[in-house]
Coordinates of N, CA, C and O in Angstrom, one line a residue:
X542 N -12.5 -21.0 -4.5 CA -12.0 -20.6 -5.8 C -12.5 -19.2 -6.2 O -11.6 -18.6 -6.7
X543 N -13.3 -18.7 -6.0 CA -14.2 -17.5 -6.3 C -13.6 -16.5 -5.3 O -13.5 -15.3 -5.6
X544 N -13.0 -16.9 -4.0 CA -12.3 -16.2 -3.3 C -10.5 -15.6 -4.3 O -10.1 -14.5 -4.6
X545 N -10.2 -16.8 -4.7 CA -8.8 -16.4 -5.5 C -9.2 -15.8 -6.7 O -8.3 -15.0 -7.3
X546 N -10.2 -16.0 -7.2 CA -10.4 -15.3 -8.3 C -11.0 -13.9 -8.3 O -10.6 -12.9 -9.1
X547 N -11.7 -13.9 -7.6 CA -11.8 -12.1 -7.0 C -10.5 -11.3 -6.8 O -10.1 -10.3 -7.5
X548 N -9.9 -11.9 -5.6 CA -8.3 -11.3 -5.9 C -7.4 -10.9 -6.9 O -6.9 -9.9 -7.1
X549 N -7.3 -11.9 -7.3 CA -6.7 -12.0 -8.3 C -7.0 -11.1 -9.8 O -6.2 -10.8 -10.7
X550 N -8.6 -10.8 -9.4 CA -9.1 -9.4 -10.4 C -8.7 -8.0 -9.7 O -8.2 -7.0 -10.1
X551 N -9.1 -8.4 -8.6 CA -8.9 -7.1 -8.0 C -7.4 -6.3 -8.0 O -7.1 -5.1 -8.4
X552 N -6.4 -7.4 -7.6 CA -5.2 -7.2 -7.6 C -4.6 -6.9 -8.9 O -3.5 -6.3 -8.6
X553 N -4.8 -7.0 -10.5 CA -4.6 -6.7 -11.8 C -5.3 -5.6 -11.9 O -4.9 -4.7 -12.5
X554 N -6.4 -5.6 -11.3 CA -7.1 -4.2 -11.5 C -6.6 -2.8 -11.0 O -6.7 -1.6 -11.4
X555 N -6.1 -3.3 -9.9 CA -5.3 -2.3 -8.6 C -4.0 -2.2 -9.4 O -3.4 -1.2 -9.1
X556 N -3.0 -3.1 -10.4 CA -1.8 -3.1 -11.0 C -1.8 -2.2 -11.9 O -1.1 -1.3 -12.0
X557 N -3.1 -2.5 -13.0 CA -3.4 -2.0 -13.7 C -3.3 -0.3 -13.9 O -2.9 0.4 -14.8
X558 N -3.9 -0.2 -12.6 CA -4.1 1.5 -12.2 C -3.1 2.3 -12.0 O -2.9 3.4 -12.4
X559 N -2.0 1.2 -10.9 CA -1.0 1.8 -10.9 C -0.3 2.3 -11.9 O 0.1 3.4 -12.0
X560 N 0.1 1.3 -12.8 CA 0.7 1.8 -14.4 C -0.1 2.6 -14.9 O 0.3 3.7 -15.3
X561 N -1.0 2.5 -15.0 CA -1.7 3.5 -15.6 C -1.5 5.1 -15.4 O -1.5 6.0 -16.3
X562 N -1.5 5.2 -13.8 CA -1.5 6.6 -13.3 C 0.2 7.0 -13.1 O 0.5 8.2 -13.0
X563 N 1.0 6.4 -13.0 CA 2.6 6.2 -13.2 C 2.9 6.5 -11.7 O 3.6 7.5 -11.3
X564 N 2.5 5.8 -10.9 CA 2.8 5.5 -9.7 C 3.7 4.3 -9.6 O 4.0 3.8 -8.5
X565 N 4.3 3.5 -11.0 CA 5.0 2.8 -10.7 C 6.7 3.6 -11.5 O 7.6 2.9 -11.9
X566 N 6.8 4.8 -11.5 CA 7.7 5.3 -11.9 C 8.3 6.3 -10.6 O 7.9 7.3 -10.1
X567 N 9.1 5.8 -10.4 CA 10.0 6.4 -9.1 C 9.7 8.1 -9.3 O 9.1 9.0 -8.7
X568 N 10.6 8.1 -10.4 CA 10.3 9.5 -11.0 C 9.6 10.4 -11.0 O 10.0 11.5 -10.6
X569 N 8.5 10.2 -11.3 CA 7.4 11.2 -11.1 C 6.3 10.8 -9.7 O 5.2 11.3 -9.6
X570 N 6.9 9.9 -8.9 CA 6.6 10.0 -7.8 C 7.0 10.9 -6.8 O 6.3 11.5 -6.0
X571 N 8.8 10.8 -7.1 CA 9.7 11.8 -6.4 C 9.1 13.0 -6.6 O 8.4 13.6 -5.8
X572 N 9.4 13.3 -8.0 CA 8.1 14.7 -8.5 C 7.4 15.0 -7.8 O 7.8 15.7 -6.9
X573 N 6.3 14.8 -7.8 CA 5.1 14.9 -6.9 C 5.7 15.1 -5.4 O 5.5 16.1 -4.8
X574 N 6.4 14.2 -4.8 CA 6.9 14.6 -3.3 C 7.9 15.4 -3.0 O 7.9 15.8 -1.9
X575 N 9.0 15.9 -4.0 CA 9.5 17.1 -4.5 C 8.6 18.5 -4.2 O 7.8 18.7 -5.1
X576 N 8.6 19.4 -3.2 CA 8.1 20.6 -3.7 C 9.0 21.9 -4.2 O 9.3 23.0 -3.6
X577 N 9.5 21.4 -5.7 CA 10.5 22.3 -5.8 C 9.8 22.7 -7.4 O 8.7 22.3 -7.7
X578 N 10.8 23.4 -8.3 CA 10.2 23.9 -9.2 C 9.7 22.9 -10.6 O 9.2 23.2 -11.6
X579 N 10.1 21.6 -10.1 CA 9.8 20.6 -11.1 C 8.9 19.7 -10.3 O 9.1 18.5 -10.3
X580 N 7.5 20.2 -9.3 CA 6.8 19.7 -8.7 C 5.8 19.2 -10.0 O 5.6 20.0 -11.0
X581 N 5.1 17.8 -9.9 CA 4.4 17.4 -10.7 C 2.9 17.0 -9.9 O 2.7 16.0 -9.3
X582 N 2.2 17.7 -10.0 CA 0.7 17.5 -9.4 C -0.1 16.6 -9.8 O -1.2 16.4 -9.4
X583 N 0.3 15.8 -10.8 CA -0.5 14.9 -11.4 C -1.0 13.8 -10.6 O -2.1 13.2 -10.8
X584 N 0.1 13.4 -9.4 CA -0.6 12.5 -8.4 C -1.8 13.0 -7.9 O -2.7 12.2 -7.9
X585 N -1.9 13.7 -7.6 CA -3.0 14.6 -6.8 C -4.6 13.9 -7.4 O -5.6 14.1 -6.7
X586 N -4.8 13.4 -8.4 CA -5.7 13.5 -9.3 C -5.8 11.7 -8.6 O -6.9 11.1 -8.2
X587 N -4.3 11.0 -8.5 CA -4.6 9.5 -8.0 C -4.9 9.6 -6.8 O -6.1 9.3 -6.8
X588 N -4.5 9.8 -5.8 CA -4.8 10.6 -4.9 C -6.5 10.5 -4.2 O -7.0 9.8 -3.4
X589 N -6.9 11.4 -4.9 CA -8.1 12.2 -4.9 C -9.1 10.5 -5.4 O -9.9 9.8 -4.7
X590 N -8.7 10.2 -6.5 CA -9.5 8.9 -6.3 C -9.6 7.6 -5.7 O -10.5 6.8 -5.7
X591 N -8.0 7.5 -5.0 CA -8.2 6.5 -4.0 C -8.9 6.8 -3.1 O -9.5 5.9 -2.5
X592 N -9.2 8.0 -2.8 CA -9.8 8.3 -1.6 C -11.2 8.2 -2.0 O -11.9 7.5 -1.2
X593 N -12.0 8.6 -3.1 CA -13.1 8.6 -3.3 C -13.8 7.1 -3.5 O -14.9 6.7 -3.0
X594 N -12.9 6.4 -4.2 CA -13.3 4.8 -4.4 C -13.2 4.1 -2.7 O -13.8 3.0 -2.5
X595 N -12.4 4.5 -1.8 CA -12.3 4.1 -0.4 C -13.9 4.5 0.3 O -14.7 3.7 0.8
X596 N -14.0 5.8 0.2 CA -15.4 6.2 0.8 C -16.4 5.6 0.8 O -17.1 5.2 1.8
X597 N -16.6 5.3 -1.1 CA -18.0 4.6 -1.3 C -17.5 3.1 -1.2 O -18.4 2.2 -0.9
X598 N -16.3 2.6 -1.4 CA -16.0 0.8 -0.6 C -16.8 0.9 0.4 O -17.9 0.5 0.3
X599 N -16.4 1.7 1.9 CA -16.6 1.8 2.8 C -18.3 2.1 3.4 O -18.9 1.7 4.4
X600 N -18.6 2.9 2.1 CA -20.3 2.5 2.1 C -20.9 1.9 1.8 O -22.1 2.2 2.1
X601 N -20.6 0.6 1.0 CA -21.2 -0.2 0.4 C -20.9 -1.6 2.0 O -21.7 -2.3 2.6
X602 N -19.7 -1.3 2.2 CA -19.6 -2.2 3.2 C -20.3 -2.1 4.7 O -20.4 -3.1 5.5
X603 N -20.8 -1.1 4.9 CA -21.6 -0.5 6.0 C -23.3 -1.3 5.3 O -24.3 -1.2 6.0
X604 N -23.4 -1.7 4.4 CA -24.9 -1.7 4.3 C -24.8 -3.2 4.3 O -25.9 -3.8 4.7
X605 N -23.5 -4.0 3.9 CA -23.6 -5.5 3.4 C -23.9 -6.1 5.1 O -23.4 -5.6 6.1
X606 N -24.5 -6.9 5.0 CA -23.9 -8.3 6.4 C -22.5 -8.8 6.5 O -21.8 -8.9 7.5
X607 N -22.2 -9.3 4.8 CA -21.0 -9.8 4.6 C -20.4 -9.5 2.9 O -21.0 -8.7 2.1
X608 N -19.4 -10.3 2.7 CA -19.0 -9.6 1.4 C -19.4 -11.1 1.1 O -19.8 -12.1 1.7
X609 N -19.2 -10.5 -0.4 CA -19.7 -11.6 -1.5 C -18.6 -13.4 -1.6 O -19.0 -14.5 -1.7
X610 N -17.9 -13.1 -1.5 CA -17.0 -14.3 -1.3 C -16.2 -14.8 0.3 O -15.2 -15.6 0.3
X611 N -16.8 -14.3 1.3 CA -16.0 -14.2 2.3 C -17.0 -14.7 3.6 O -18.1 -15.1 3.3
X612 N -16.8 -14.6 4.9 CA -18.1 -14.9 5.7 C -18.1 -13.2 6.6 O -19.0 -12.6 7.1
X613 N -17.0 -12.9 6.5 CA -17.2 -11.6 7.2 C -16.0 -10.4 6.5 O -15.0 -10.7 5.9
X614 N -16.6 -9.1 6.7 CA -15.6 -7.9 6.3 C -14.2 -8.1 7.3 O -14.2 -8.7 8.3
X615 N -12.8 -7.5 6.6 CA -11.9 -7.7 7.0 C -11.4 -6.2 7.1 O -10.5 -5.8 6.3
X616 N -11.9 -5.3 8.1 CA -12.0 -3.8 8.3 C -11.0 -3.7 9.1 O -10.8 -4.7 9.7
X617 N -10.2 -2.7 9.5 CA -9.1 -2.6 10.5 C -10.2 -2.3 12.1 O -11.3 -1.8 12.3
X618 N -9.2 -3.0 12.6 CA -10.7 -3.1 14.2 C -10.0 -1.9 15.1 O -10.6 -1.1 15.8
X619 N -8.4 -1.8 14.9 CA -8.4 -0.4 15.9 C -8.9 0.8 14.8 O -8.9 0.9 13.5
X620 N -9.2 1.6 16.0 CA -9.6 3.0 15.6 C -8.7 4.2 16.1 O -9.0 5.4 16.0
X621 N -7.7 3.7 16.7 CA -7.0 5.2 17.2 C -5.4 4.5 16.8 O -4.8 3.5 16.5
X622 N -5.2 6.7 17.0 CA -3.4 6.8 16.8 C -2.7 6.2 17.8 O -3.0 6.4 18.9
X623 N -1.7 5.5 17.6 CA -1.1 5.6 18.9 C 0.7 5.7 18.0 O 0.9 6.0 16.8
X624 N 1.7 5.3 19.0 CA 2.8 5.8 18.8 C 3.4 5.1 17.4 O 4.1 5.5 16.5
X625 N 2.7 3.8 17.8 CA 3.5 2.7 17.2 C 3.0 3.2 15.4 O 3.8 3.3 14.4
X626 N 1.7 3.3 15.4 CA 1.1 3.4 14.0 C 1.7 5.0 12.7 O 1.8 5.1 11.5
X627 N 2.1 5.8 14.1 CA 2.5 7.2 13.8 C 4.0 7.1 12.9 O 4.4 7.5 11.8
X628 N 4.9 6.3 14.5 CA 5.7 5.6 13.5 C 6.2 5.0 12.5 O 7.3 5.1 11.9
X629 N 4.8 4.3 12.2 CA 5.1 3.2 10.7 C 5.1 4.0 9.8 O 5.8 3.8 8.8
X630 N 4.2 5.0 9.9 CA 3.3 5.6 8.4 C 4.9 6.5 8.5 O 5.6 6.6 7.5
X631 N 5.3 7.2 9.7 CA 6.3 8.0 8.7 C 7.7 7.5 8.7 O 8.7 8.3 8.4
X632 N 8.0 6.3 8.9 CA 9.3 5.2 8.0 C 8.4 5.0 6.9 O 8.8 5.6 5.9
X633 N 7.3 4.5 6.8 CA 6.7 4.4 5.3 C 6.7 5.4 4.4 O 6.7 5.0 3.3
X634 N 6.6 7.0 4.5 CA 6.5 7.8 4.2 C 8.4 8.1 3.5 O 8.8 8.2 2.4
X635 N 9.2 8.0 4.9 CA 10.6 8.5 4.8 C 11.0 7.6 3.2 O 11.5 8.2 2.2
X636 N 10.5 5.6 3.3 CA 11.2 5.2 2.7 C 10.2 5.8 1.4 O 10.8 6.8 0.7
X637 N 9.5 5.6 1.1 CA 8.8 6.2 0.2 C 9.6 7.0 -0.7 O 10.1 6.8 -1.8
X638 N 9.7 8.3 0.2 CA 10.1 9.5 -0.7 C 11.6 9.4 -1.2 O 12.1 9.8 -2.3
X639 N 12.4 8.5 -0.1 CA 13.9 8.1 -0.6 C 13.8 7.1 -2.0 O 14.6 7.3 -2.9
X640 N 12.9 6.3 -1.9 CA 13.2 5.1 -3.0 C 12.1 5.4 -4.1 O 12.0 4.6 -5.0
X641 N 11.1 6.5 -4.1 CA 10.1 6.6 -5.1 C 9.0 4.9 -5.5 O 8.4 4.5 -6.5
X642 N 9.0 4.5 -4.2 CA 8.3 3.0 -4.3 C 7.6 3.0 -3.4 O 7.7 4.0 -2.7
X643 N 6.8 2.2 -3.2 CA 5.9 1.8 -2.2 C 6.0 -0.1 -2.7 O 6.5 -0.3 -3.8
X644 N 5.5 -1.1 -2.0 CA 5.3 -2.1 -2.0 C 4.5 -2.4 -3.4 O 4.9 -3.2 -4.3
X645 N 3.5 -1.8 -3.3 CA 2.2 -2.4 -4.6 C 2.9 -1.6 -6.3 O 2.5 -1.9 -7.4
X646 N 3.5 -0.9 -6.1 CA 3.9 -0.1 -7.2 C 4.7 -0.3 -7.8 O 4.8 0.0 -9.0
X647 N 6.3 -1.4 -6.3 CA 7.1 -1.9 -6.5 C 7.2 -3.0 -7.1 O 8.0 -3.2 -8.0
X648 N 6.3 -4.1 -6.5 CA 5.6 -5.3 -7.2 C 5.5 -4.9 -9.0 O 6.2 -5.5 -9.8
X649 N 4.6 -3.8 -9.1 CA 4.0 -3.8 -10.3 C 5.0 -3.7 -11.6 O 4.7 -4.1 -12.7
X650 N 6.6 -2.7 -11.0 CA 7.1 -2.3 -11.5 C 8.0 -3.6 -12.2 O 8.1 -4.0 -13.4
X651 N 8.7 -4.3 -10.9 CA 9.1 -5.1 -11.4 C 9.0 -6.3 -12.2 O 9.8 -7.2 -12.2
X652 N 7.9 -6.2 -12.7 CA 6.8 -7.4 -13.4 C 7.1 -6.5 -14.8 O 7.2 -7.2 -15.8
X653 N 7.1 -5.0 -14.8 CA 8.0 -4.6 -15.7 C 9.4 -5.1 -16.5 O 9.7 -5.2 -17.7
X654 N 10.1 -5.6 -15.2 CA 11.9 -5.5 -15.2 C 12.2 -4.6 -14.7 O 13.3 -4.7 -14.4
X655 N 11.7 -3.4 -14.4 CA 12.6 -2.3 -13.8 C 13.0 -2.7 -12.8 O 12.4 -3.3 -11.8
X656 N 14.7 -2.2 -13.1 CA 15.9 -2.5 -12.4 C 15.7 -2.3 -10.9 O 16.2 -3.0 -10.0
X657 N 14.9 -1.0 -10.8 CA 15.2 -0.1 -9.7 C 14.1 -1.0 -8.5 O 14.1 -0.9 -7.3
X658 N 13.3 -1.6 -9.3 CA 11.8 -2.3 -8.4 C 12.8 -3.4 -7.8 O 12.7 -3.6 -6.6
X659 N 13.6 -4.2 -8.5 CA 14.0 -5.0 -8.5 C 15.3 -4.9 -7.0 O 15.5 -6.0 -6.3
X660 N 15.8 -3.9 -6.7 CA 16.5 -3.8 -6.0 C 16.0 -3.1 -4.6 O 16.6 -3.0 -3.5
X661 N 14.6 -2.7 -5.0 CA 13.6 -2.2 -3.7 C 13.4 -3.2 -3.4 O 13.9 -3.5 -2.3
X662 N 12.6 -4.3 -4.1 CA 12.0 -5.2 -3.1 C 12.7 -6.1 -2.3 O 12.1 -6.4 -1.2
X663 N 13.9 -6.5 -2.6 CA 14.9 -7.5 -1.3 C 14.8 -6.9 0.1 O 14.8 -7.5 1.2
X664 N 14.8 -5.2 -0.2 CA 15.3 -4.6 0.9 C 14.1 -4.5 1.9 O 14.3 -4.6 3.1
X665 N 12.5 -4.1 1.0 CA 11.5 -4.4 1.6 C 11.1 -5.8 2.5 O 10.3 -5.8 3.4
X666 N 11.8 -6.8 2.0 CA 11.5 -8.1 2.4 C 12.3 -8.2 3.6 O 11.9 -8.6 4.7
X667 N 13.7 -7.9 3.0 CA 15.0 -7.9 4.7 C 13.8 -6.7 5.7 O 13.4 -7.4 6.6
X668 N 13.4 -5.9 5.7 CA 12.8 -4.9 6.7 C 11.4 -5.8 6.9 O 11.1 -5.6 8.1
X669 N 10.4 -6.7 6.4 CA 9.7 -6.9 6.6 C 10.1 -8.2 7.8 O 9.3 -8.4 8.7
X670 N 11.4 -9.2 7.5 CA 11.6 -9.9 8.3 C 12.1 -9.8 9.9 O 12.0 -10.6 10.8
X671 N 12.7 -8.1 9.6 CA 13.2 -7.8 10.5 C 12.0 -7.3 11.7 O 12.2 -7.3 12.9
X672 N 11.2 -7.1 11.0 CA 10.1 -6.9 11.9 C 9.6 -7.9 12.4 O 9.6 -7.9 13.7
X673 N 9.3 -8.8 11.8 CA 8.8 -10.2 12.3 C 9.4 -10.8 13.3 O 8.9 -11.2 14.3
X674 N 11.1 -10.8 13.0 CA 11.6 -11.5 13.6 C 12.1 -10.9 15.3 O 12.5 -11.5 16.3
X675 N 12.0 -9.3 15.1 CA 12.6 -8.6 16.5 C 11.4 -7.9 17.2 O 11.1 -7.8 18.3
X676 N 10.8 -7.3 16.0 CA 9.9 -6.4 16.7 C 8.7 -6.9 16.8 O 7.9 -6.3 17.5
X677 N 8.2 -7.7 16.2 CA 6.5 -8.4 16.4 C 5.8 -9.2 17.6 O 4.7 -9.2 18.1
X678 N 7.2 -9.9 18.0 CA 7.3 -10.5 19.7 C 7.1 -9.4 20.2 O 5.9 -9.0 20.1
X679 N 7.9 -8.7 20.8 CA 8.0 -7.6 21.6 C 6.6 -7.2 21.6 O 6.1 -7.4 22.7
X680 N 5.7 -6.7 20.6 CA 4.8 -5.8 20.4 C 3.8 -6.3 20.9 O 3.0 -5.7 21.7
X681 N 3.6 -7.6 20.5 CA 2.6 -8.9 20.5 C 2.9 -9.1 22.5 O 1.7 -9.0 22.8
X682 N 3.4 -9.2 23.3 CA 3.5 -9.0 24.6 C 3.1 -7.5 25.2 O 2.7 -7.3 26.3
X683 N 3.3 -6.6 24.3 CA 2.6 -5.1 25.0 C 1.1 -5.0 24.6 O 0.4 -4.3 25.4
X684 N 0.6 -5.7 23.6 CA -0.8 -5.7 23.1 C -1.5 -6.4 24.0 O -2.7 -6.6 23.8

């Protein structure tokens, strides 16, 4: 229980931020990934503290044994680039800057009602199955 309920803070907490910093607005996402004369730098500031709250996560986790509700950390175990990862990040990136969404932003959005979250996420879901269902075999045999 203390496991769901951590999440479940953390995840409102993480929702929270996003509305807050307007990363759930297509708009001024685009902005920001726009470098034209209506570029908006204000991401830069969200940005800058994901990265900073990531660092010190990551040092507090280097000192624990384990986390507080769990029996072990859940850290990514590869450490290198390879083709496949290079790949994802820039379809992640491509769809990104086309649809002004990302997954957690999209979620957030449409808990809004916005229309536009609402018609991102099916499509994220069709691509997420698509993966599962064609490319995860495949991959899962070269690994």
């Amino acid at each position: 229980m203390k496991q769901i309920l951590s999440g479940l803070l953390a995840g409102a907490l993480f929702g929270a931020g996003l509305a807050v910093s307007g990363m759930t607005d297509p708009n001024k996402v685009l902005a920001f990934l726009t470098l034209d004369s209506n570029w908006d730098p204000a991401l830069l500031l969200v940005l800058a503290s994901a990265v900073i709250t990531s660092a010190i996560g990551y040092a507090l986790v280097n000192r624990r044994a384990a986390p507080l509700f769990d029996r072990s950390f859940h850290t990514p175990e590869k450490t290198t680039l390879d083709r496949r990862l290079l790949g994802g990040a820039a379809m992640f990136g491509v769809g990104w800057g086309v649809a002004g969404f990302c997954p957690g932003p999209a979620i957030v959005a449409a808990l809004t009602l916005d229309i536009r979250a609402w018609l991102f996420l099916p499509a994220f879901v069709v691509g997420m199955v698509i993966y599962e269902v064609f490319l995860l075999p495949k991959a899962a045999r070269q690994a």
